[in-house]
PDB file of C-alpha atoms in Angstrom:
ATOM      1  CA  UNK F   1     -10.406  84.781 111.289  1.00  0.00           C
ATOM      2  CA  UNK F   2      -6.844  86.355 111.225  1.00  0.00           C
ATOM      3  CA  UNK F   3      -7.639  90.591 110.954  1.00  0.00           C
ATOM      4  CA  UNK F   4      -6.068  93.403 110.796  1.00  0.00           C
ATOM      5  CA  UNK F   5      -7.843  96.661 112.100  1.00  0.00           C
ATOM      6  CA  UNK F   6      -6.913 100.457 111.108  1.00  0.00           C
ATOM      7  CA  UNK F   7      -9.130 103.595 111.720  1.00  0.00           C
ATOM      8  CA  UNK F   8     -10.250 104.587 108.710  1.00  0.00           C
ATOM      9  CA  UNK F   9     -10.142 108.194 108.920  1.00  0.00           C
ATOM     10  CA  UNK F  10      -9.508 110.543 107.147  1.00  0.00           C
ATOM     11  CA  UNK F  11      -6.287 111.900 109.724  1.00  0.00           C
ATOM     12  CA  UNK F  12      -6.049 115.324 108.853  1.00  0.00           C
ATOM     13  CA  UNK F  13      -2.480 116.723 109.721  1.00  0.00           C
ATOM     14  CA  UNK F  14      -0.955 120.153 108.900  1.00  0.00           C
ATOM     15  CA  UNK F  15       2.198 120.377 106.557  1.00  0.00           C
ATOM     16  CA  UNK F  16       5.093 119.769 108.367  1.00  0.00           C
ATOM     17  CA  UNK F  17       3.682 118.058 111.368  1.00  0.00           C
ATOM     18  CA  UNK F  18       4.189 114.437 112.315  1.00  0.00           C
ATOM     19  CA  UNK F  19       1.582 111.963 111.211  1.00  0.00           C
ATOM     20  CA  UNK F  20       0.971 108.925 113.247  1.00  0.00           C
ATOM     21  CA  UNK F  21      -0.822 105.583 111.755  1.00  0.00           C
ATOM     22  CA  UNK F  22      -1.969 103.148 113.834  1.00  0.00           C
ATOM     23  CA  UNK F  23      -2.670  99.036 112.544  1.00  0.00           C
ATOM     24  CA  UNK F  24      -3.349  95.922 115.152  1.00  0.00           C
ATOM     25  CA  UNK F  25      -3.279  92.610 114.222  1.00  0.00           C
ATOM     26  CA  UNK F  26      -4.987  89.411 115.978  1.00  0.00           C
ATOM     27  CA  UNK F  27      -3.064  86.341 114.893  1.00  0.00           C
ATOM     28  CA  UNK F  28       0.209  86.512 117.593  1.00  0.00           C
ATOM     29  CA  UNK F  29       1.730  84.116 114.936  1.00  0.00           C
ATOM     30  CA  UNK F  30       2.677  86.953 112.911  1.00  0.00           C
ATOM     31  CA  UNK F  31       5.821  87.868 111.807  1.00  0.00           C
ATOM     32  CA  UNK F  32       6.290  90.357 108.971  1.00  0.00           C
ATOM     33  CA  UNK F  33       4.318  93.636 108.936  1.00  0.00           C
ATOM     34  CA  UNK F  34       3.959  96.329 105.755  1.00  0.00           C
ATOM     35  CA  UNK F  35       2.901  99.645 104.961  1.00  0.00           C
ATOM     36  CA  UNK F  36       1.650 100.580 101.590  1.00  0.00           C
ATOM     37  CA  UNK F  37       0.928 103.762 100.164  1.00  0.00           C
ATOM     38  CA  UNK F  38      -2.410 104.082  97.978  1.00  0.00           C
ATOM     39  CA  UNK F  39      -3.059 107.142  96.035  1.00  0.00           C
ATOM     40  CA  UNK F  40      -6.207 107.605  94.849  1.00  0.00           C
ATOM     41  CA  UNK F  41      -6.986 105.845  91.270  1.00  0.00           C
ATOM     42  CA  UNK F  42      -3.218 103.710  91.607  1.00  0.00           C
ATOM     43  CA  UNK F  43      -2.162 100.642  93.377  1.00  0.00           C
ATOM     44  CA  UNK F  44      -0.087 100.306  96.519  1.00  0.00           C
ATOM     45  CA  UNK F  45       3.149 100.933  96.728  1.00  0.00           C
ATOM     46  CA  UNK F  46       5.557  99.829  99.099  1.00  0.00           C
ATOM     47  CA  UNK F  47       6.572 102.321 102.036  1.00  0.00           C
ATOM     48  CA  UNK F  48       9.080  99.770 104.322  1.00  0.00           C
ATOM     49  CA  UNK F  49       8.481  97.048 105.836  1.00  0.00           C
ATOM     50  CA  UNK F  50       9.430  95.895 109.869  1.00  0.00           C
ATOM     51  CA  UNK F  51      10.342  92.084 111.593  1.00  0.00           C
ATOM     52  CA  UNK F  52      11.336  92.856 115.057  1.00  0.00           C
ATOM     53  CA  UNK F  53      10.196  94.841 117.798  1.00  0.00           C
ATOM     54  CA  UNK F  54      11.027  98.255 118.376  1.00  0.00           C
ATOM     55  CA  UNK F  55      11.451 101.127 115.766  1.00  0.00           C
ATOM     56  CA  UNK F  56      12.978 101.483 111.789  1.00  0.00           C
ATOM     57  CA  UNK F  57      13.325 104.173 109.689  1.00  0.00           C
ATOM     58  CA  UNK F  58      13.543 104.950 106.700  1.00  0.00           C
ATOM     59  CA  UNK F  59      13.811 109.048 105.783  1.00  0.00           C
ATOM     60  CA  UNK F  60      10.946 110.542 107.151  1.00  0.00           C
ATOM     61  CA  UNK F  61       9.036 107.253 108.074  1.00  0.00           C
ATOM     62  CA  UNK F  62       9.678 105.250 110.538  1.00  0.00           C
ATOM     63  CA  UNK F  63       7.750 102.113 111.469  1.00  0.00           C
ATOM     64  CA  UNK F  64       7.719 100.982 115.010  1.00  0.00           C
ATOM     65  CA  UNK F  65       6.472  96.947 115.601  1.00  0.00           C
ATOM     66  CA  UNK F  66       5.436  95.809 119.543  1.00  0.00           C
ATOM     67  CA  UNK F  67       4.527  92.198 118.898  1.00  0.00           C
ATOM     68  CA  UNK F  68       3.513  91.634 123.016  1.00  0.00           C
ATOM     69  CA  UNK F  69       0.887  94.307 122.261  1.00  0.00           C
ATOM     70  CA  UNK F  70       0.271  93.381 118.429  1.00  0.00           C
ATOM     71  CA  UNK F  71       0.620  96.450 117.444  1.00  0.00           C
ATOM     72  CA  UNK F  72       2.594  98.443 114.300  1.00  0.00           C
ATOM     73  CA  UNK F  73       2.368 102.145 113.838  1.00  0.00           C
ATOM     74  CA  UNK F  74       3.757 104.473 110.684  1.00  0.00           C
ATOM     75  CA  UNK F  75       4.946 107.714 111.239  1.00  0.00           C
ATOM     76  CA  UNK F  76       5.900 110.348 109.017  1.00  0.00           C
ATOM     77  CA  UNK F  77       7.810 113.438 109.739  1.00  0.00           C
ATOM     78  CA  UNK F  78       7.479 116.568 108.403  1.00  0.00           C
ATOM     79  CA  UNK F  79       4.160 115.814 106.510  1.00  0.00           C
ATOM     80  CA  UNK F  80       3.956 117.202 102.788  1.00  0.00           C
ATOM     81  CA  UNK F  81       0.376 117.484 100.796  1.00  0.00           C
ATOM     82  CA  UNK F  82       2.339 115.142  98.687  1.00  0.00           C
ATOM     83  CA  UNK F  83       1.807 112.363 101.577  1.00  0.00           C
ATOM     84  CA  UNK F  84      -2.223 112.543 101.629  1.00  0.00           C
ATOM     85  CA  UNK F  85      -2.902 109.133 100.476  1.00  0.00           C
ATOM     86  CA  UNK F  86      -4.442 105.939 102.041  1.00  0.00           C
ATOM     87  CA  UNK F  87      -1.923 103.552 103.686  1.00  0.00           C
ATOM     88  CA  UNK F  88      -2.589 100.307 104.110  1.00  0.00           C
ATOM     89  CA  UNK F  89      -0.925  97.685 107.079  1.00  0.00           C
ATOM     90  CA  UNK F  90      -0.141  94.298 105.686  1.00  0.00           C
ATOM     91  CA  UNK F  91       0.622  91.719 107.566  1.00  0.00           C
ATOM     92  CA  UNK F  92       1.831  87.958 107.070  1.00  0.00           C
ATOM     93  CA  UNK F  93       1.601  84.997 108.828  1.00  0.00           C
ATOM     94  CA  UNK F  94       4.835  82.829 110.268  1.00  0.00           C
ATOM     95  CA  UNK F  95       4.353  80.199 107.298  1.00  0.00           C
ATOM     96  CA  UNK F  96       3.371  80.682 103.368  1.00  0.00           C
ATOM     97  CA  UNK F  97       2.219  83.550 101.019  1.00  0.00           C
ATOM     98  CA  UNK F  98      -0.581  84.816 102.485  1.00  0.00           C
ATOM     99  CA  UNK F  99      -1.084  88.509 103.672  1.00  0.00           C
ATOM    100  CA  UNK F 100      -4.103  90.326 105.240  1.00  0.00           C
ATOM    101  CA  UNK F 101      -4.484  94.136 104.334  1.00  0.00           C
ATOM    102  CA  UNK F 102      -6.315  96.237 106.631  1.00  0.00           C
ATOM    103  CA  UNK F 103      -8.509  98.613 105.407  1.00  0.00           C
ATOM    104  CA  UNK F 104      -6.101 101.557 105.206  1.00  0.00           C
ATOM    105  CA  UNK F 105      -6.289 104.895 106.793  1.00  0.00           C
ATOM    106  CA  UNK F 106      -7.074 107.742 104.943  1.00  0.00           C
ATOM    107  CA  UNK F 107      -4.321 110.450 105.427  1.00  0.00           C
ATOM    108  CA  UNK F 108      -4.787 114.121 104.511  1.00  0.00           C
ATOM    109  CA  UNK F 109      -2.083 116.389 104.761  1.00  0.00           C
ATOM    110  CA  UNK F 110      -3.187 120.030 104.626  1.00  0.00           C
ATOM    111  CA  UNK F 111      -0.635 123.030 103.043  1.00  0.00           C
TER     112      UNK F 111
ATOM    113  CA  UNK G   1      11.310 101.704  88.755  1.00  0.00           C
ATOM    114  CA  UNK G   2       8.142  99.109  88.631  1.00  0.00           C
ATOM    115  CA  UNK G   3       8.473  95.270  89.517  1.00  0.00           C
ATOM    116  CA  UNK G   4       5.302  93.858  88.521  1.00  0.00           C
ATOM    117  CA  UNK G   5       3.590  95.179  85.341  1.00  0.00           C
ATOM    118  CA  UNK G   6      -0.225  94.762  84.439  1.00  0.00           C
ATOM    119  CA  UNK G   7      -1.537  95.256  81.472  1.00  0.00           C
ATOM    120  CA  UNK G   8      -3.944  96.573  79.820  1.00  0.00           C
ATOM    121  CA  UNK G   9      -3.901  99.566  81.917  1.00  0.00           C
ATOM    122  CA  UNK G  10      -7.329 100.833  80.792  1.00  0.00           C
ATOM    123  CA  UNK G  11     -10.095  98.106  79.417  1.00  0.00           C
ATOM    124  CA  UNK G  12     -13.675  99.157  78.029  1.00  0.00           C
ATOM    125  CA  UNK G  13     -15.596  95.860  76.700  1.00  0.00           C
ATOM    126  CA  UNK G  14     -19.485  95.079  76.178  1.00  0.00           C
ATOM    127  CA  UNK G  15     -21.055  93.466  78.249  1.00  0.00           C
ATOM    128  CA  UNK G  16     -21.337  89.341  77.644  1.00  0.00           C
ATOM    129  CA  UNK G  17     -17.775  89.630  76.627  1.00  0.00           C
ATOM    130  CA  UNK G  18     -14.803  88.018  78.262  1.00  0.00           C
ATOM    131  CA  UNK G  19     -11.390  90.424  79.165  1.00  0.00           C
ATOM    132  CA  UNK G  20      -7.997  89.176  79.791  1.00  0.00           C
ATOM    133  CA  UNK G  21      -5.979  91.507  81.933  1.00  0.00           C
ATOM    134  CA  UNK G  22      -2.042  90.237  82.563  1.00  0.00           C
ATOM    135  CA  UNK G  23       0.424  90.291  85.305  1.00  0.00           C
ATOM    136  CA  UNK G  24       4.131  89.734  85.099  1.00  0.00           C
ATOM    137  CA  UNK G  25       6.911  89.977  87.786  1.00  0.00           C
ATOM    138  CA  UNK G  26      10.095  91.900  85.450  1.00  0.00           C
ATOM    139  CA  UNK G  27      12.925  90.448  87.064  1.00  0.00           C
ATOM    140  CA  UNK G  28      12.172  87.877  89.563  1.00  0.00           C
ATOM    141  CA  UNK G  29       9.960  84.538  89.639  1.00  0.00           C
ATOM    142  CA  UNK G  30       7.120  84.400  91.448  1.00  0.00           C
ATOM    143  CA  UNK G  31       5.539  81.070  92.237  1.00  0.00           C
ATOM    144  CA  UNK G  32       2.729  83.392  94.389  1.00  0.00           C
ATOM    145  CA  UNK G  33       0.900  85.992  92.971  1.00  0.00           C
ATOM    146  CA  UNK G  34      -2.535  87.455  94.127  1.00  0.00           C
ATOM    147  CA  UNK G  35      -5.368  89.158  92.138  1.00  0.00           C
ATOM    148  CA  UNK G  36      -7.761  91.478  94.053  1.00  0.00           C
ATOM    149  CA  UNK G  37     -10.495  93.838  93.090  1.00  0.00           C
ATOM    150  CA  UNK G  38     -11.186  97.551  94.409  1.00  0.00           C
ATOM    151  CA  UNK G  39     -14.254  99.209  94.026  1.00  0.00           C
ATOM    152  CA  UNK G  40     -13.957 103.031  94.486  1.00  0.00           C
ATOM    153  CA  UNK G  41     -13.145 104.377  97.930  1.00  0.00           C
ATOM    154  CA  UNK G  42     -13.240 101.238  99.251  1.00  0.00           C
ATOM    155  CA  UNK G  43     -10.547  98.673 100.862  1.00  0.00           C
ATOM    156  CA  UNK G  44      -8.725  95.994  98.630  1.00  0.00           C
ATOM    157  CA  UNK G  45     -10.665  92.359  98.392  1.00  0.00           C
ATOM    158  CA  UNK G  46      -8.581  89.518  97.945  1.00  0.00           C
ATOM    159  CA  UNK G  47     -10.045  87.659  94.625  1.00  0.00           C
ATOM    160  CA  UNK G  48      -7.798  84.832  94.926  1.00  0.00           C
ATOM    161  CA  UNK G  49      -4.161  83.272  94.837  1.00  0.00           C
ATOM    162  CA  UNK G  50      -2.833  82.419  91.577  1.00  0.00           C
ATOM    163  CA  UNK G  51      -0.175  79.540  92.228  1.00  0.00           C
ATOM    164  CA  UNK G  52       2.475  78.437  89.302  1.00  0.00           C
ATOM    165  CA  UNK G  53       1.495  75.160  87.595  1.00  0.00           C
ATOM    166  CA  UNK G  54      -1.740  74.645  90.154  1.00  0.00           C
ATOM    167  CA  UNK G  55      -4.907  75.935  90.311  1.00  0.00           C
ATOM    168  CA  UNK G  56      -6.025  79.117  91.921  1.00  0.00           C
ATOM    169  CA  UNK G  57      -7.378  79.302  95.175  1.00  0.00           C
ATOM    170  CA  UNK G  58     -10.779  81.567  95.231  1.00  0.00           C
ATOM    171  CA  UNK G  59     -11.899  83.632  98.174  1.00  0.00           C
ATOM    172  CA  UNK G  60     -15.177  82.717  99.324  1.00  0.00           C
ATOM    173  CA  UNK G  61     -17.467  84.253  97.278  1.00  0.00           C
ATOM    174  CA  UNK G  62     -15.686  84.649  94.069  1.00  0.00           C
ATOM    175  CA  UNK G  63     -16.902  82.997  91.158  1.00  0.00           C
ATOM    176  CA  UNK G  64     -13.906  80.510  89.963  1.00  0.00           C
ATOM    177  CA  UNK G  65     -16.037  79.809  86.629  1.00  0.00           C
ATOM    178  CA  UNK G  66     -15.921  83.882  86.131  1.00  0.00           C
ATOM    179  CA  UNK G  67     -12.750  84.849  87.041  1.00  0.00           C
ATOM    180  CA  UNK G  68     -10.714  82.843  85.436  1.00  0.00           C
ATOM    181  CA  UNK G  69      -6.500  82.654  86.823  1.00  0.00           C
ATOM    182  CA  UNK G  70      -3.953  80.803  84.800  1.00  0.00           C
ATOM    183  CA  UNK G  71      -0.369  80.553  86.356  1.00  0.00           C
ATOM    184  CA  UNK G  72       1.378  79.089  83.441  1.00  0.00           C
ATOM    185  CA  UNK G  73       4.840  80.580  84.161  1.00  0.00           C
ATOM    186  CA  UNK G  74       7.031  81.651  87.426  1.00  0.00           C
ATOM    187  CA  UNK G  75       6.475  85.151  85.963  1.00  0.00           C
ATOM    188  CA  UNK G  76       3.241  85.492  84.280  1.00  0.00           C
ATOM    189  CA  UNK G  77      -0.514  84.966  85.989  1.00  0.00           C
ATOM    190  CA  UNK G  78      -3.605  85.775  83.968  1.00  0.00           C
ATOM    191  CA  UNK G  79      -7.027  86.722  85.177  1.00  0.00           C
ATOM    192  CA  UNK G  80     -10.194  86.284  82.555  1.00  0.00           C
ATOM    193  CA  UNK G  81     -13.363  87.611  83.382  1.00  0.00           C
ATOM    194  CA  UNK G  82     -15.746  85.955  81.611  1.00  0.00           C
ATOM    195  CA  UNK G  83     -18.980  87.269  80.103  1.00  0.00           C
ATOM    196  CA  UNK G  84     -18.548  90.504  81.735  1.00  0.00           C
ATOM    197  CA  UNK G  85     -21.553  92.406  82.909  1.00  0.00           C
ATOM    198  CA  UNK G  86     -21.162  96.342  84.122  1.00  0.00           C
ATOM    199  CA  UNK G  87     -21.569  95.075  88.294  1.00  0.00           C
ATOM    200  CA  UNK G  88     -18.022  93.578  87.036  1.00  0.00           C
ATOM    201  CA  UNK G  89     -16.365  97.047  86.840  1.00  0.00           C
ATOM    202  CA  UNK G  90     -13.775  97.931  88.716  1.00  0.00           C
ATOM    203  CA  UNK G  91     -10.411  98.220  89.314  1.00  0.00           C
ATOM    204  CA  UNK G  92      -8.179  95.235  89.311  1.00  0.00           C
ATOM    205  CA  UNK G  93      -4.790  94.947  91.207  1.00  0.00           C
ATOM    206  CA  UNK G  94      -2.673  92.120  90.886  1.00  0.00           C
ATOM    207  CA  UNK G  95       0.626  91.311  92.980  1.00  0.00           C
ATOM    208  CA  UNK G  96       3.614  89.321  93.324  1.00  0.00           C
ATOM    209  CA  UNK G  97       5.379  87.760  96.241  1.00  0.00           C
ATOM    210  CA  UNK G  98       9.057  88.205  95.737  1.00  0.00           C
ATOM    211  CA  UNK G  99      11.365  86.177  97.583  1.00  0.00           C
ATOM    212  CA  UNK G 100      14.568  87.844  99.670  1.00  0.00           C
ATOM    213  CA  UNK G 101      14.943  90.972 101.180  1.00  0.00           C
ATOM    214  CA  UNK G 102      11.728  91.803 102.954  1.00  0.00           C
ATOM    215  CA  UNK G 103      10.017  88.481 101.276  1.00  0.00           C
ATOM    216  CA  UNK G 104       7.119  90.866 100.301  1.00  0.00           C
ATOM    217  CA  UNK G 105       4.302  91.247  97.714  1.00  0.00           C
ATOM    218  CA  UNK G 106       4.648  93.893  95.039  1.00  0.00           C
ATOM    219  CA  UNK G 107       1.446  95.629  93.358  1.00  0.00           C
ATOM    220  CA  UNK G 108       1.128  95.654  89.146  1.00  0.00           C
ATOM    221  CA  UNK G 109      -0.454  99.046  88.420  1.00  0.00           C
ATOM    222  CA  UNK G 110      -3.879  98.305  88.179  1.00  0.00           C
ATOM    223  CA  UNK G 111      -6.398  97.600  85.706  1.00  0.00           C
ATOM    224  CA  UNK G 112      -9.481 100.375  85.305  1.00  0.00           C
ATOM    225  CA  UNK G 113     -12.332  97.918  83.983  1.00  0.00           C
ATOM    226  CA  UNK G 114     -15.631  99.173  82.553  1.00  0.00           C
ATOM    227  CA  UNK G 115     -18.320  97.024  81.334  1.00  0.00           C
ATOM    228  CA  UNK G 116     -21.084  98.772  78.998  1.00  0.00           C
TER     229      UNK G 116
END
């Protein structure tokens, strides 16, 4: 059973602080890793997305990928309200379609 | 602006009755899209895969004769759910895996389903 494990929260941050999410994966096969953001009531949306080890960002998130330690974090800088959401790790296998969602971390980003 | 749209947005029906709910990609093909359903506050559950010109592939647990998925075209999948009862409502998410940069899924908007 290929999973993909994220505390659930909620991760309560102040404004302007850094936010750190946290996603590990079992199946060493992998090779593709996602973050979504879920606001409550919509559907994901794509944050970025990271291949190879080390770090990539993208404004103020930057996803970081260590595949010896299966392990891909999210962090945002300079937290708004605007940021409290769910985000979800995706992650796909080395062959086909298919991605596994975690279940998302709760974020909460308090002004 | 959005790459996969859903439609209808919002869906009320009676219960015994059978809703459509629609999924294209806007400006790519997608021979992979996925349908899930989200109850509230809780995690996304993979219904199935909708595959052009084949049949879906169910999750275990999820009634193929209910939740019907047609994949007639490289942009359009269709789920059904048939004789709807109210345990049936819930949100519905489809997405689309888009080939090139990133090869990723994208998410339609959703679908708010209530059954009375």
């Amino acid at each position: 059973q290929k999973e993909v494990e994220q505390n659930s929260g909620p991760l309560s941050v102040p404004e302007g602080a850094i936010a750190s999410l946290n996603c590990t994966y079992s199946d060493r096969g992998s090779q593709s890793f996602f973050w979504y953001r879920q606001y409550s009531g919509k559907s994901p949306e794509l944050i970025m997305f990271i291949y190879s080890n080390g770090d990539k960002e993208d404004g103020r998130f930057t996803a970081q990928l260590n595949k010896a330690s299966q392990y891909v974090s999210l962090l945002i800088r300079d937290s708004q309200p605007s940021d409290s959401a769910t985000y979800l790790c995706a992650v796909k296998g080395p062959s086909g379609q298919n991605f596994v969602f975690g279940p998302g971390t709760r974020l909460s980003v308090l002004p | 602006g959005a790459v996969v749209s859903q439609h209808p947005s919002w869906v009320i029906c009676k219960s015994g009755t059978s809703v459509k709910i629609e999924c294209r990609s806007l400006d790519f093909q997608a021979t992979t899209m996925f349908w899930y359903r989200q109850f509230p506050k809780q995690s996304l559950m993979l219904m199935a895969t909708s595959n052009e010109g084949s049949k879906a592939t169910y999750e275990q647990g999820v009634e193929k004769d209910k939740f019907l998925i047609n994949h007639a075209s490289l942009t359009l999948s269709t789920l059904t759910v048939t004789s709807a009862h109210p345990e049936d409502s819930s949100f519905y998410i489809c997405s689309a895996y888009r080939r090139g940069e990133g090869n990723t899924i994208y998410f339609g908007e959703g679908s708010w389903l209530t059954v009375v």
